[in-house]
């Protein structure tokens, strides 16, 4: 399912589609960039829409090699619905599953 993620820890010169899609591809399948991100209104946070597998664990940080150094980018997920891995239904989490 498509979900918006925010990427923190970027520098202004990293704000181009190819680099942002590279980060997003470690989370899932990149779909599109937020308009404000495309126009670099706010070169601190990038917003990217990503197709993710909700059954997988959400990564809160992704490591990227840049010029021989590893940079860690914090990832924030927007609007993840509760998803129950037991009965595979949305709307409640595993702790409140009665299946
Ligand atoms: Zn359930």
CSV table of C-alpha atoms in Angstrom, one decimal, residues 1-5 27-29 50-59 77-94:
chain,number,residue,atom,x,y,z
A,1,UNK,CA,0.0,0.0,0.0
A,2,UNK,CA,1.2,3.5,-0.7
A,3,UNK,CA,2.4,5.5,2.3
A,4,UNK,CA,4.1,8.9,2.7
A,5,UNK,CA,7.4,8.9,4.4
A,27,UNK,CA,11.9,1.2,2.3
A,28,UNK,CA,9.8,0.1,-0.6
A,29,UNK,CA,9.0,1.1,-4.1
A,50,UNK,CA,6.4,4.8,-1.2
A,51,UNK,CA,4.7,1.5,-1.9
A,52,UNK,CA,5.4,-0.6,1.1
A,53,UNK,CA,4.7,-4.1,2.4
A,54,UNK,CA,2.8,-3.4,5.7
A,55,UNK,CA,3.7,-6.9,6.9
A,56,UNK,CA,7.4,-6.1,7.0
A,57,UNK,CA,9.0,-4.3,9.9
A,58,UNK,CA,9.2,-0.6,9.5
A,59,UNK,CA,12.7,0.7,9.3
A,77,UNK,CA,5.9,7.2,8.4
A,78,UNK,CA,2.6,9.1,7.9
A,79,UNK,CA,-0.8,7.6,8.6
A,80,UNK,CA,0.0,3.9,9.0
A,81,UNK,CA,-3.2,2.3,9.7
A,82,UNK,CA,-3.3,-0.4,12.4
A,83,UNK,CA,-2.5,-3.7,10.7
A,84,UNK,CA,-2.9,-7.0,12.4
A,85,UNK,CA,-0.3,-9.6,11.5
A,86,UNK,CA,-2.4,-12.4,13.1
A,87,UNK,CA,-5.6,-12.2,11.1
A,88,UNK,CA,-4.2,-9.8,8.4
A,89,UNK,CA,-7.0,-7.3,8.9
A,90,UNK,CA,-6.7,-3.5,9.3
A,91,UNK,CA,-8.4,-1.5,12.0
A,92,UNK,CA,-6.8,-3.1,15.1
A,93,UNK,CA,-3.3,-4.2,16.1
A,94,UNK,CA,-2.1,-7.6,17.3
